[in-house]
PDB file of C-alpha atoms in Angstrom:
ATOM      1  CA  MET A 166     -25.563 -16.936  20.126  1.00  0.00           C
ATOM      2  CA  CYS A 167     -24.117 -17.809  16.739  1.00  0.00           C
ATOM      3  CA  PRO A 168     -20.835 -15.868  16.082  1.00  0.00           C
ATOM      4  CA  CYS A 169     -21.662 -15.481  12.447  1.00  0.00           C
ATOM      5  CA  SER A 170     -23.885 -12.819  10.989  1.00  0.00           C
ATOM      6  CA  CYS A 171     -27.041 -14.990  11.247  1.00  0.00           C
ATOM      7  CA  ARG A 172     -26.983 -14.503  15.059  1.00  0.00           C
ATOM      8  CA  GLY A 173     -28.957 -17.714  15.710  1.00  0.00           C
ATOM      9  CA  PRO A 174     -28.283 -20.396  18.438  1.00  0.00           C
ATOM     10  CA  VAL A 175     -24.786 -21.784  18.247  1.00  0.00           C
ATOM     11  CA  LEU A 176     -25.699 -25.349  18.134  1.00  0.00           C
ATOM     12  CA  VAL A 177     -28.867 -27.314  18.031  1.00  0.00           C
ATOM     13  CA  PRO A 178     -28.358 -31.171  18.496  1.00  0.00           C
ATOM     14  CA  VAL A 179     -30.458 -32.532  15.628  1.00  0.00           C
ATOM     15  CA  ALA A 180     -28.412 -35.624  14.733  1.00  0.00           C
ATOM     16  CA  PRO A 181     -25.096 -37.148  15.164  1.00  0.00           C
ATOM     17  CA  ARG A 182     -22.337 -34.971  13.610  1.00  0.00           C
ATOM     18  CA  VAL A 183     -24.982 -32.578  12.278  1.00  0.00           C
ATOM     19  CA  ARG A 184     -25.983 -29.196  13.644  1.00  0.00           C
ATOM     20  CA  ARG A 185     -28.431 -26.518  12.516  1.00  0.00           C
ATOM     21  CA  CYS A 186     -27.769 -22.836  11.739  1.00  0.00           C
ATOM     22  CA  ALA A 187     -30.931 -21.093  12.780  1.00  0.00           C
ATOM     23  CA  GLY A 188     -30.343 -18.103  10.545  1.00  0.00           C
ATOM     24  CA  ARG A 189     -31.591 -19.851   7.412  1.00  0.00           C
ATOM     25  CA  GLN A 190     -32.817 -23.098   8.932  1.00  0.00           C
ATOM     26  CA  LYS A 191     -30.428 -25.242   6.938  1.00  0.00           C
ATOM     27  CA  ARG A 192     -28.657 -28.243   8.260  1.00  0.00           C
ATOM     28  CA  TYR A 193     -24.909 -28.551   7.767  1.00  0.00           C
ATOM     29  CA  VAL A 194     -22.796 -31.647   8.200  1.00  0.00           C
ATOM     30  CA  GLY A 195     -19.148 -31.625   9.223  1.00  0.00           C
ATOM     31  CA  ASP A 196     -17.767 -30.884   5.843  1.00  0.00           C
ATOM     32  CA  GLY A 197     -19.794 -27.621   5.367  1.00  0.00           C
ATOM     33  CA  THR A 198     -22.242 -29.101   2.965  1.00  0.00           C
ATOM     34  CA  SER A 199     -25.911 -28.278   3.156  1.00  0.00           C
ATOM     35  CA  THR A 200     -28.167 -31.407   3.544  1.00  0.00           C
ATOM     36  CA  ARG A 201     -31.226 -29.546   2.099  1.00  0.00           C
ATOM     37  CA  GLY A 202     -31.728 -29.683  -1.709  1.00  0.00           C
ATOM     38  CA  SER A 203     -28.783 -29.470  -3.928  1.00  0.00           C
ATOM     39  CA  THR A 204     -27.298 -26.302  -2.527  1.00  0.00           C
ATOM     40  CA  ARG A 205     -23.512 -26.685  -1.528  1.00  0.00           C
ATOM     41  CA  ASP A 206     -22.553 -23.706   0.506  1.00  0.00           C
ATOM     42  CA  ARG A 207     -19.065 -23.165   1.849  1.00  0.00           C
ATOM     43  CA  GLY A 208     -17.797 -20.383   4.064  1.00  0.00           C
ATOM     44  CA  TRP A 209     -15.291 -19.650   6.749  1.00  0.00           C
ATOM     45  CA  CYS A 210     -17.067 -19.866  10.102  1.00  0.00           C
ATOM     46  CA  ILE A 211     -15.462 -22.548  12.470  1.00  0.00           C
ATOM     47  CA  ARG A 212     -18.102 -24.206  14.652  1.00  0.00           C
ATOM     48  CA  ARG A 213     -18.639 -27.276  16.764  1.00  0.00           C
ATOM     49  CA  ALA A 214     -20.492 -30.322  15.429  1.00  0.00           C
ATOM     50  CA  TYR A 215     -22.340 -32.839  17.690  1.00  0.00           C
ATOM     51  CA  SER A 216     -21.037 -36.403  17.649  1.00  0.00           C
ATOM     52  CA  GLY A 217     -23.974 -37.494  19.631  1.00  0.00           C
ATOM     53  CA  PRO A 218     -27.303 -36.482  21.166  1.00  0.00           C
ATOM     54  CA  THR A 219     -25.774 -34.692  24.128  1.00  0.00           C
ATOM     55  CA  SER A 220     -21.916 -34.662  23.623  1.00  0.00           C
ATOM     56  CA  HIS A 221     -19.989 -32.557  21.184  1.00  0.00           C
ATOM     57  CA  THR A 222     -16.384 -32.338  19.895  1.00  0.00           C
ATOM     58  CA  ALA A 223     -14.523 -29.566  18.301  1.00  0.00           C
ATOM     59  CA  LEU A 224     -14.798 -30.091  14.460  1.00  0.00           C
ATOM     60  CA  PRO A 225     -14.343 -27.560  11.737  1.00  0.00           C
ATOM     61  CA  VAL A 226     -17.742 -26.696  10.341  1.00  0.00           C
ATOM     62  CA  ARG A 227     -18.123 -23.996   7.771  1.00  0.00           C
ATOM     63  CA  CYS A 228     -21.146 -21.737   7.535  1.00  0.00           C
ATOM     64  CA  ARG A 229     -21.978 -19.573   4.492  1.00  0.00           C
ATOM     65  CA  HIS A 230     -23.216 -16.732   6.659  1.00  0.00           C
ATOM     66  CA  ASP A 231     -19.798 -15.431   7.497  1.00  0.00           C
ATOM     67  CA  ARG A 232     -17.521 -16.136   4.562  1.00  0.00           C
ATOM     68  CA  LEU A 233     -15.380 -13.107   5.133  1.00  0.00           C
ATOM     69  CA  ARG A 234     -14.290 -14.166   8.596  1.00  0.00           C
ATOM     70  CA  ALA A 235     -10.642 -15.160   8.622  1.00  0.00           C
ATOM     71  CA  PRO A 236      -7.891 -15.671  11.242  1.00  0.00           C
ATOM     72  CA  PRO A 237      -6.324 -12.323  12.285  1.00  0.00           C
ATOM     73  CA  VAL A 238      -2.664 -11.691  11.331  1.00  0.00           C
ATOM     74  CA  THR A 239      -0.537 -12.036  14.467  1.00  0.00           C
ATOM     75  CA  ALA A 240       2.309  -9.816  15.437  1.00  0.00           C
ATOM     76  CA  ASP A 241       4.791 -12.694  14.829  1.00  0.00           C
ATOM     77  CA  GLU A 242       3.558 -13.112  11.246  1.00  0.00           C
ATOM     78  CA  ILE A 243       3.989  -9.286  10.686  1.00  0.00           C
ATOM     79  CA  VAL A 244       7.568  -9.441  11.972  1.00  0.00           C
ATOM     80  CA  ARG A 245       8.431 -12.457   9.823  1.00  0.00           C
ATOM     81  CA  THR A 246       6.953 -10.760   6.784  1.00  0.00           C
ATOM     82  CA  LEU A 247       8.960  -7.563   7.288  1.00  0.00           C
ATOM     83  CA  VAL A 248      12.117  -9.604   7.746  1.00  0.00           C
ATOM     84  CA  GLY A 249      11.595 -11.543   4.549  1.00  0.00           C
ATOM     85  CA  VAL A 250      10.727  -8.404   2.504  1.00  0.00           C
ATOM     86  CA  LEU A 251      13.767  -6.428   3.912  1.00  0.00           C
ATOM     87  CA  LEU A 252      16.143  -9.311   3.012  1.00  0.00           C
ATOM     88  CA  LEU A 253      14.741  -9.495  -0.484  1.00  0.00           C
ATOM     89  CA  VAL A 254      15.020  -5.687  -0.919  1.00  0.00           C
ATOM     90  CA  ALA A 255      18.596  -5.848   0.355  1.00  0.00           C
ATOM     91  CA  VAL A 256      19.510  -8.534  -2.189  1.00  0.00           C
ATOM     92  CA  ALA A 257      18.052  -6.394  -5.083  1.00  0.00           C
ATOM     93  CA  THR A 258      19.728  -3.278  -3.924  1.00  0.00           C
ATOM     94  CA  THR A 259      23.111  -4.872  -3.338  1.00  0.00           C
ATOM     95  CA  VAL A 260      23.086  -6.463  -6.835  1.00  0.00           C
ATOM     96  CA  LEU A 261      22.197  -3.079  -8.460  1.00  0.00           C
ATOM     97  CA  LEU A 262      24.834  -1.258  -6.485  1.00  0.00           C
ATOM     98  CA  THR A 263      27.496  -3.834  -7.309  1.00  0.00           C
ATOM     99  CA  ALA A 264      26.542  -3.496 -11.004  1.00  0.00           C
ATOM    100  CA  ARG A 265      26.502   0.286 -10.795  1.00  0.00           C
ATOM    101  CA  ALA A 266      23.052   0.594 -12.219  1.00  0.00           C
ATOM    102  CA  ALA A 267      21.554   3.902 -12.886  1.00  0.00           C
ATOM    103  CA  SER A 268      18.857   3.663 -10.225  1.00  0.00           C
ATOM    104  CA  PRO A 269      20.031   1.205  -7.578  1.00  0.00           C
ATOM    105  CA  TRP A 270      17.660   2.486  -4.845  1.00  0.00           C
ATOM    106  CA  ALA A 271      14.505   2.317  -7.084  1.00  0.00           C
ATOM    107  CA  PRO A 272      13.474  -1.208  -5.977  1.00  0.00           C
ATOM    108  CA  ALA A 273      13.714  -0.234  -2.319  1.00  0.00           C
ATOM    109  CA  ALA A 274      11.702   2.882  -2.905  1.00  0.00           C
ATOM    110  CA  ALA A 275       9.026   0.994  -4.905  1.00  0.00           C
ATOM    111  CA  ILE A 276       8.729  -1.697  -2.146  1.00  0.00           C
ATOM    112  CA  LEU A 277       8.410   0.965   0.542  1.00  0.00           C
ATOM    113  CA  ARG A 278       5.750   2.825  -1.362  1.00  0.00           C
ATOM    114  CA  GLY A 279       3.937  -0.519  -2.052  1.00  0.00           C
ATOM    115  CA  VAL A 280       3.995  -1.447   1.662  1.00  0.00           C
ATOM    116  CA  VAL A 281       2.512   1.859   2.652  1.00  0.00           C
ATOM    117  CA  GLN A 282      -0.169   1.709  -0.091  1.00  0.00           C
ATOM    118  CA  LEU A 283      -1.113  -1.855   0.680  1.00  0.00           C
ATOM    119  CA  ALA A 284      -1.311  -1.237   4.401  1.00  0.00           C
ATOM    120  CA  ALA A 285      -3.576   1.706   3.761  1.00  0.00           C
ATOM    121  CA  ILE A 286      -5.758  -0.128   1.273  1.00  0.00           C
ATOM    122  CA  SER A 287      -6.069  -3.104   3.617  1.00  0.00           C
ATOM    123  CA  LEU A 288      -7.258  -0.884   6.482  1.00  0.00           C
ATOM    124  CA  VAL A 289      -9.661   0.889   4.143  1.00  0.00           C
ATOM    125  CA  LEU A 290     -11.115  -2.353   2.628  1.00  0.00           C
ATOM    126  CA  THR A 291     -11.757  -3.769   6.018  1.00  0.00           C
ATOM    127  CA  GLY A 292     -14.413  -1.136   6.510  1.00  0.00           C
ATOM    128  CA  ILE A 293     -15.825  -0.903   2.959  1.00  0.00           C
ATOM    129  CA  ILE A 294     -15.896  -4.456   1.785  1.00  0.00           C
ATOM    130  CA  ARG A 295     -19.671  -4.803   2.413  1.00  0.00           C
ATOM    131  CA  SER A 296     -20.685  -1.297   1.164  1.00  0.00           C
ATOM    132  CA  PRO A 297     -21.526  -1.121  -2.608  1.00  0.00           C
ATOM    133  CA  LEU A 298     -21.286   2.701  -2.505  1.00  0.00           C
ATOM    134  CA  LEU A 299     -17.861   2.794  -0.880  1.00  0.00           C
ATOM    135  CA  ILE A 300     -16.661  -0.003  -3.119  1.00  0.00           C
ATOM    136  CA  ALA A 301     -17.765   2.099  -6.167  1.00  0.00           C
ATOM    137  CA  LEU A 302     -15.850   5.047  -4.716  1.00  0.00           C
ATOM    138  CA  ALA A 303     -12.774   2.834  -4.257  1.00  0.00           C
ATOM    139  CA  LEU A 304     -12.963   1.678  -7.925  1.00  0.00           C
ATOM    140  CA  THR A 305     -13.274   5.278  -9.126  1.00  0.00           C
ATOM    141  CA  VAL A 306     -10.175   6.257  -7.223  1.00  0.00           C
ATOM    142  CA  MET A 307      -8.284   3.260  -8.669  1.00  0.00           C
ATOM    143  CA  PHE A 308      -9.448   4.082 -12.195  1.00  0.00           C
ATOM    144  CA  SER A 309      -8.439   7.708 -11.819  1.00  0.00           C
ATOM    145  CA  VAL A 310      -5.036   6.879 -10.630  1.00  0.00           C
ATOM    146  CA  ALA A 311      -4.518   4.284 -13.345  1.00  0.00           C
ATOM    147  CA  ALA A 312      -5.655   6.680 -16.169  1.00  0.00           C
ATOM    148  CA  THR A 313      -3.546   9.451 -14.819  1.00  0.00           C
ATOM    149  CA  THR A 314      -0.436   7.172 -14.631  1.00  0.00           C
ATOM    150  CA  ALA A 315      -0.903   5.928 -18.143  1.00  0.00           C
ATOM    151  CA  ALA A 316      -1.615   9.466 -19.532  1.00  0.00           C
ATOM    152  CA  ARG A 317       1.683  10.729 -18.039  1.00  0.00           C
ATOM    153  CA  ARG A 318       3.510   8.121 -20.176  1.00  0.00           C
ATOM    154  CA  LEU A 319       1.765   9.152 -23.318  1.00  0.00           C
ATOM    155  CA  GLY A 320       2.474  12.841 -23.513  1.00  0.00           C
ATOM    156  CA  GLY A 321       1.165  14.280 -20.393  1.00  0.00           C
ATOM    157  CA  LEU A 322      -2.296  14.827 -18.824  1.00  0.00           C
ATOM    158  CA  ARG A 323      -3.325  17.576 -21.241  1.00  0.00           C
ATOM    159  CA  THR A 324      -3.103  15.483 -24.400  1.00  0.00           C
ATOM    160  CA  GLY A 325      -3.158  11.912 -23.036  1.00  0.00           C
ATOM    161  CA  LEU A 326      -5.746  11.794 -20.269  1.00  0.00           C
ATOM    162  CA  ALA A 327      -8.958  11.873 -22.542  1.00  0.00           C
ATOM    163  CA  PRO A 328      -7.961   9.069 -24.872  1.00  0.00           C
ATOM    164  CA  VAL A 329      -6.589   6.914 -22.086  1.00  0.00           C
ATOM    165  CA  ALA A 330      -9.588   7.379 -19.779  1.00  0.00           C
ATOM    166  CA  VAL A 331     -12.204   6.817 -22.506  1.00  0.00           C
ATOM    167  CA  THR A 332     -10.574   3.729 -24.005  1.00  0.00           C
ATOM    168  CA  MET A 333      -9.763   2.162 -20.691  1.00  0.00           C
ATOM    169  CA  ALA A 334     -13.410   2.815 -19.432  1.00  0.00           C
ATOM    170  CA  ALA A 335     -14.786   1.232 -22.673  1.00  0.00           C
ATOM    171  CA  GLY A 336     -12.628  -1.942 -22.189  1.00  0.00           C
ATOM    172  CA  ILE A 337     -13.527  -2.303 -18.519  1.00  0.00           C
ATOM    173  CA  LEU A 338     -17.175  -1.706 -19.144  1.00  0.00           C
ATOM    174  CA  VAL A 339     -17.346  -4.358 -21.812  1.00  0.00           C
ATOM    175  CA  SER A 340     -15.701  -7.057 -19.720  1.00  0.00           C
ATOM    176  CA  GLY A 341     -17.616  -6.078 -16.613  1.00  0.00           C
ATOM    177  CA  VAL A 342     -20.972  -6.428 -18.269  1.00  0.00           C
ATOM    178  CA  VAL A 343     -20.022  -9.826 -19.749  1.00  0.00           C
ATOM    179  CA  VAL A 344     -18.506 -11.253 -16.515  1.00  0.00           C
ATOM    180  CA  PHE A 345     -21.247 -10.196 -14.229  1.00  0.00           C
ATOM    181  CA  GLY A 346     -24.082 -10.165 -16.637  1.00  0.00           C
ATOM    182  CA  SER A 347     -23.447 -13.782 -17.656  1.00  0.00           C
ATOM    183  CA  GLY A 348     -23.271 -14.991 -14.135  1.00  0.00           C
ATOM    184  CA  ALA A 349     -19.662 -16.246 -14.522  1.00  0.00           C
ATOM    185  CA  ILE A 350     -18.878 -14.411 -11.243  1.00  0.00           C
ATOM    186  CA  ALA A 351     -21.528 -13.413  -8.737  1.00  0.00           C
ATOM    187  CA  PHE A 352     -22.374  -9.719  -8.755  1.00  0.00           C
ATOM    188  CA  SER A 353     -21.498  -8.906  -5.177  1.00  0.00           C
ATOM    189  CA  PRO A 354     -19.452  -5.915  -3.796  1.00  0.00           C
ATOM    190  CA  ARG A 355     -16.386  -7.977  -2.896  1.00  0.00           C
ATOM    191  CA  TYR A 356     -16.246  -9.685  -6.279  1.00  0.00           C
ATOM    192  CA  VAL A 357     -16.730  -6.495  -8.086  1.00  0.00           C
ATOM    193  CA  LEU A 358     -13.907  -4.964  -6.070  1.00  0.00           C
ATOM    194  CA  ALA A 359     -11.523  -7.956  -6.707  1.00  0.00           C
ATOM    195  CA  VAL A 360     -12.179  -8.283 -10.428  1.00  0.00           C
ATOM    196  CA  GLY A 361     -12.351  -4.533 -11.034  1.00  0.00           C
ATOM    197  CA  GLY A 362      -9.073  -3.824  -9.354  1.00  0.00           C
ATOM    198  CA  ILE A 363      -7.232  -6.559 -11.344  1.00  0.00           C
ATOM    199  CA  VAL A 364      -8.834  -5.509 -14.657  1.00  0.00           C
ATOM    200  CA  ILE A 365      -8.122  -1.819 -14.098  1.00  0.00           C
ATOM    201  CA  GLY A 366      -4.399  -2.495 -13.263  1.00  0.00           C
ATOM    202  CA  ASN A 367      -3.938  -4.599 -16.395  1.00  0.00           C
ATOM    203  CA  ALA A 368      -5.869  -2.110 -18.615  1.00  0.00           C
ATOM    204  CA  MET A 369      -3.401   0.630 -17.478  1.00  0.00           C
ATOM    205  CA  SER A 370      -0.408  -1.530 -18.307  1.00  0.00           C
ATOM    206  CA  ILE A 371      -1.842  -2.423 -21.751  1.00  0.00           C
ATOM    207  CA  ALA A 372      -2.842   1.235 -22.624  1.00  0.00           C
ATOM    208  CA  THR A 373       0.647   2.348 -21.663  1.00  0.00           C
ATOM    209  CA  MET A 374       2.356  -0.318 -23.798  1.00  0.00           C
ATOM    210  CA  ALA A 375      -0.016   0.205 -26.806  1.00  0.00           C
ATOM    211  CA  GLY A 376       0.317   4.007 -26.872  1.00  0.00           C
ATOM    212  CA  ARG A 377       4.154   4.006 -26.328  1.00  0.00           C
ATOM    213  CA  ARG A 378       4.743   1.247 -28.916  1.00  0.00           C
ATOM    214  CA  PHE A 379       2.599   3.162 -31.364  1.00  0.00           C
ATOM    215  CA  ARG A 380       4.607   6.351 -30.930  1.00  0.00           C
ATOM    216  CA  GLU A 381       7.853   4.483 -31.157  1.00  0.00           C
ATOM    217  CA  LEU A 382       6.821   2.874 -34.410  1.00  0.00           C
ATOM    218  CA  VAL A 383       5.709   6.197 -35.826  1.00  0.00           C
ATOM    219  CA  ASP A 384       9.021   7.762 -34.856  1.00  0.00           C
ATOM    220  CA  ASP A 385      11.141   4.913 -36.204  1.00  0.00           C
ATOM    221  CA  ARG A 386       9.119   4.700 -39.567  1.00  0.00           C
ATOM    222  CA  TRP A 387       8.379   8.420 -40.065  1.00  0.00           C
ATOM    223  CA  GLU A 388       9.692   8.282 -43.640  1.00  0.00           C
ATOM    224  CA  GLU A 389       7.123   5.681 -44.443  1.00  0.00           C
ATOM    225  CA  VAL A 390       4.349   7.711 -42.945  1.00  0.00           C
ATOM    226  CA  GLU A 391       5.524  10.844 -44.782  1.00  0.00           C
ATOM    227  CA  GLY A 392       5.475   8.800 -48.016  1.00  0.00           C
ATOM    228  CA  TRP A 393       1.825   7.805 -47.552  1.00  0.00           C
ATOM    229  CA  LEU A 394       0.949  11.434 -46.786  1.00  0.00           C
ATOM    230  CA  ALA A 395       2.738  12.624 -49.917  1.00  0.00           C
ATOM    231  CA  LEU A 396       0.746  10.047 -51.997  1.00  0.00           C
ATOM    232  CA  GLY A 397      -2.510  11.609 -50.715  1.00  0.00           C
ATOM    233  CA  ALA A 398      -3.323   9.184 -47.895  1.00  0.00           C
ATOM    234  CA  THR A 399      -5.130  10.470 -44.866  1.00  0.00           C
ATOM    235  CA  PRO A 400      -3.239  10.722 -41.615  1.00  0.00           C
ATOM    236  CA  ARG A 401      -5.222   7.748 -40.267  1.00  0.00           C
ATOM    237  CA  ARG A 402      -4.577   5.649 -43.277  1.00  0.00           C
ATOM    238  CA  SER A 403      -0.863   6.328 -43.279  1.00  0.00           C
ATOM    239  CA  THR A 404      -0.479   4.594 -39.820  1.00  0.00           C
ATOM    240  CA  VAL A 405      -2.774   1.627 -40.239  1.00  0.00           C
ATOM    241  CA  ASP A 406       0.020  -0.929 -40.335  1.00  0.00           C
ATOM    242  CA  LEU A 407       1.667   0.729 -37.356  1.00  0.00           C
ATOM    243  CA  VAL A 408      -1.618   0.504 -35.358  1.00  0.00           C
ATOM    244  CA  ARG A 409      -1.851  -3.228 -35.957  1.00  0.00           C
ATOM    245  CA  ARG A 410       1.768  -3.795 -34.865  1.00  0.00           C
ATOM    246  CA  ALA A 411       1.286  -1.713 -31.740  1.00  0.00           C
ATOM    247  CA  VAL A 412      -1.803  -3.578 -30.734  1.00  0.00           C
ATOM    248  CA  SER A 413      -0.148  -7.023 -31.212  1.00  0.00           C
ATOM    249  CA  ALA A 414       3.006  -5.869 -29.252  1.00  0.00           C
ATOM    250  CA  ALA A 415       0.878  -4.462 -26.344  1.00  0.00           C
ATOM    251  CA  LEU A 416      -0.979  -7.750 -25.874  1.00  0.00           C
ATOM    252  CA  ILE A 417       2.100 -10.045 -25.990  1.00  0.00           C
ATOM    253  CA  PRO A 418       2.642 -10.132 -22.215  1.00  0.00           C
ATOM    254  CA  THR A 419      -1.102 -10.847 -21.541  1.00  0.00           C
ATOM    255  CA  VAL A 420      -1.214 -13.595 -24.104  1.00  0.00           C
ATOM    256  CA  ASP A 421       2.016 -15.209 -22.826  1.00  0.00           C
ATOM    257  CA  GLN A 422       0.751 -15.016 -19.304  1.00  0.00           C
ATOM    258  CA  THR A 423      -2.499 -16.675 -20.210  1.00  0.00           C
ATOM    259  CA  LYS A 424      -0.811 -19.416 -22.243  1.00  0.00           C
ATOM    260  CA  THR A 425       1.628 -20.301 -19.485  1.00  0.00           C
ATOM    261  CA  THR A 426      -0.799 -20.069 -16.539  1.00  0.00           C
ATOM    262  CA  GLY A 427      -0.560 -23.234 -14.537  1.00  0.00           C
ATOM    263  CA  LEU A 428       2.666 -24.404 -16.193  1.00  0.00           C
ATOM    264  CA  VAL A 429       5.068 -21.593 -15.614  1.00  0.00           C
ATOM    265  CA  THR A 430       3.277 -19.217 -13.278  1.00  0.00           C
ATOM    266  CA  LEU A 431       0.459 -19.327 -10.731  1.00  0.00           C
ATOM    267  CA  PRO A 432      -1.554 -16.045 -11.074  1.00  0.00           C
ATOM    268  CA  GLY A 433      -2.096 -13.899  -7.984  1.00  0.00           C
ATOM    269  CA  ALA A 434      -5.896 -14.327  -7.916  1.00  0.00           C
ATOM    270  CA  PHE A 435      -5.458 -18.184  -7.961  1.00  0.00           C
ATOM    271  CA  VAL A 436      -2.843 -18.178  -5.260  1.00  0.00           C
ATOM    272  CA  GLY A 437      -4.759 -15.703  -3.162  1.00  0.00           C
ATOM    273  CA  ALA A 438      -7.984 -17.760  -3.360  1.00  0.00           C
ATOM    274  CA  ILE A 439      -5.981 -20.957  -2.349  1.00  0.00           C
ATOM    275  CA  PHE A 440      -4.470 -19.084   0.682  1.00  0.00           C
ATOM    276  CA  GLY A 441      -7.934 -17.937   1.528  1.00  0.00           C
ATOM    277  CA  GLY A 442      -9.146 -21.546   1.785  1.00  0.00           C
ATOM    278  CA  VAL A 443     -11.064 -21.935  -1.463  1.00  0.00           C
ATOM    279  CA  SER A 444     -10.865 -25.211  -3.217  1.00  0.00           C
ATOM    280  CA  PRO A 445      -8.289 -25.411  -6.193  1.00  0.00           C
ATOM    281  CA  LEU A 446     -11.233 -26.000  -8.582  1.00  0.00           C
ATOM    282  CA  GLU A 447     -13.091 -22.873  -7.602  1.00  0.00           C
ATOM    283  CA  ALA A 448      -9.883 -20.825  -7.515  1.00  0.00           C
ATOM    284  CA  GLY A 449      -9.059 -22.080 -11.091  1.00  0.00           C
ATOM    285  CA  ARG A 450     -12.597 -21.116 -12.281  1.00  0.00           C
ATOM    286  CA  PHE A 451     -12.204 -17.690 -10.847  1.00  0.00           C
ATOM    287  CA  GLN A 452      -8.809 -17.222 -12.338  1.00  0.00           C
ATOM    288  CA  ILE A 453      -9.716 -18.208 -15.835  1.00  0.00           C
ATOM    289  CA  VAL A 454     -12.624 -15.802 -15.811  1.00  0.00           C
ATOM    290  CA  VAL A 455     -10.288 -13.030 -14.636  1.00  0.00           C
ATOM    291  CA  LEU A 456      -7.802 -13.876 -17.348  1.00  0.00           C
ATOM    292  CA  ALA A 457     -10.491 -13.742 -20.035  1.00  0.00           C
ATOM    293  CA  ALA A 458     -11.696 -10.340 -18.615  1.00  0.00           C
ATOM    294  CA  ILE A 459      -8.141  -9.042 -18.828  1.00  0.00           C
ATOM    295  CA  MET A 460      -7.727 -10.274 -22.372  1.00  0.00           C
ATOM    296  CA  ALA A 461     -11.114  -8.628 -23.438  1.00  0.00           C
ATOM    297  CA  THR A 462     -10.375  -5.434 -21.604  1.00  0.00           C
ATOM    298  CA  GLY A 463      -6.814  -5.217 -23.028  1.00  0.00           C
ATOM    299  CA  SER A 464      -8.031  -5.957 -26.572  1.00  0.00           C
ATOM    300  CA  VAL A 465     -10.628  -3.276 -26.591  1.00  0.00           C
ATOM    301  CA  THR A 466      -8.436  -0.695 -24.807  1.00  0.00           C
ATOM    302  CA  ALA A 467      -5.475  -1.256 -27.124  1.00  0.00           C
ATOM    303  CA  VAL A 468      -7.484  -1.097 -30.369  1.00  0.00           C
ATOM    304  CA  LEU A 469      -9.476   1.987 -29.456  1.00  0.00           C
ATOM    305  CA  LEU A 470      -6.438   3.842 -28.023  1.00  0.00           C
ATOM    306  CA  THR A 471      -4.238   3.312 -31.031  1.00  0.00           C
ATOM    307  CA  ARG A 472      -6.935   4.243 -33.378  1.00  0.00           C
ATOM    308  CA  TRP A 473      -7.556   7.392 -31.374  1.00  0.00           C
ATOM    309  CA  LEU A 474      -3.890   8.211 -31.722  1.00  0.00           C
ATOM    310  CA  ALA A 475      -3.621   7.166 -35.340  1.00  0.00           C
ATOM    311  CA  PRO A 476      -4.143  10.431 -37.169  1.00  0.00           C
ATOM    312  CA  VAL A 477      -0.502  11.711 -36.967  1.00  0.00           C
ATOM    313  CA  ARG A 478       0.526  14.847 -38.800  1.00  0.00           C
ATOM    314  CA  THR A 479       3.874  15.519 -37.067  1.00  0.00           C
ATOM    315  CA  ARG A 480       6.581  13.369 -35.767  1.00  0.00           C
ATOM    316  CA  PRO A 481       5.836  12.515 -32.073  1.00  0.00           C
ATOM    317  CA  SER A 482       8.239  13.292 -29.294  1.00  0.00           C
ATOM    318  CA  LEU A 483       9.487  10.240 -27.458  1.00  0.00           C
ATOM    319  CA  ARG A 484      10.839  12.060 -24.360  1.00  0.00           C
ATOM    320  CA  GLU A 485      10.511   9.927 -21.296  1.00  0.00           C
ATOM    321  CA  ARG A 486       8.235  11.195 -18.537  1.00  0.00           C
TER     322      ARG A 486
END
């Protein structure tokens, strides 16, 4: 019985170094390429391929029916990972303690929280990766946490949640429709989860930076805003220039990351795809689509959020939350 999800015979000796996957009746050669038509399917399943009519040798042959199959993480790899992470945390904490920084234990606490959260989400995703309903629920939870986090940075949940949630949702919806509607990335549960998670996280960061930068500019240049109001300008008109500056400042990290991709940094989606066994060309294609989606989402979110906050009648409070 075939170990992948097609559940057909494991091997059928049809030709030298060729075997048949009975699930879709397509023939695959040793490099995982379909010999029928122009379809080129690649996956993760490791099989045997026949080198002759009756004999066979162990040869990596990939099948598209079980692309999510990957080698399990061993206990030794987990131990090595923990050792490396603990050493890096120790370096960061030691440096901050030596410099007498205000929060020397913050990196250690952040890493500990990240480990717990990633372990939990890894276990959860193992069970939901194939369920569209559960993936939609996971994305909803991600979006709720992101919107709440950004709103707390912009004056609290009571005043900041509505503008942050609406503008983030608008930006994510626009980029999602374009990415999956155009076919740039296949509309499947695992791709929706991957792209959605990345875009939601970046939308949260851009919303936070845009809102905070706008309020900082209003506070620093309040005399200019008051002057416009005294001349009869509307509250929205009095902050038009500040809105433009805030949007530009919020997008600087995203623009710089996109400009230096491949030269200075290798983005996470690209590296993750390479580690997963995808070809560099396919990983690069996926990454550039993700970067474009982040840029579109960030632009829509930053512009809508700052315009929502633009009508200012009183000097905002810049207390850190």
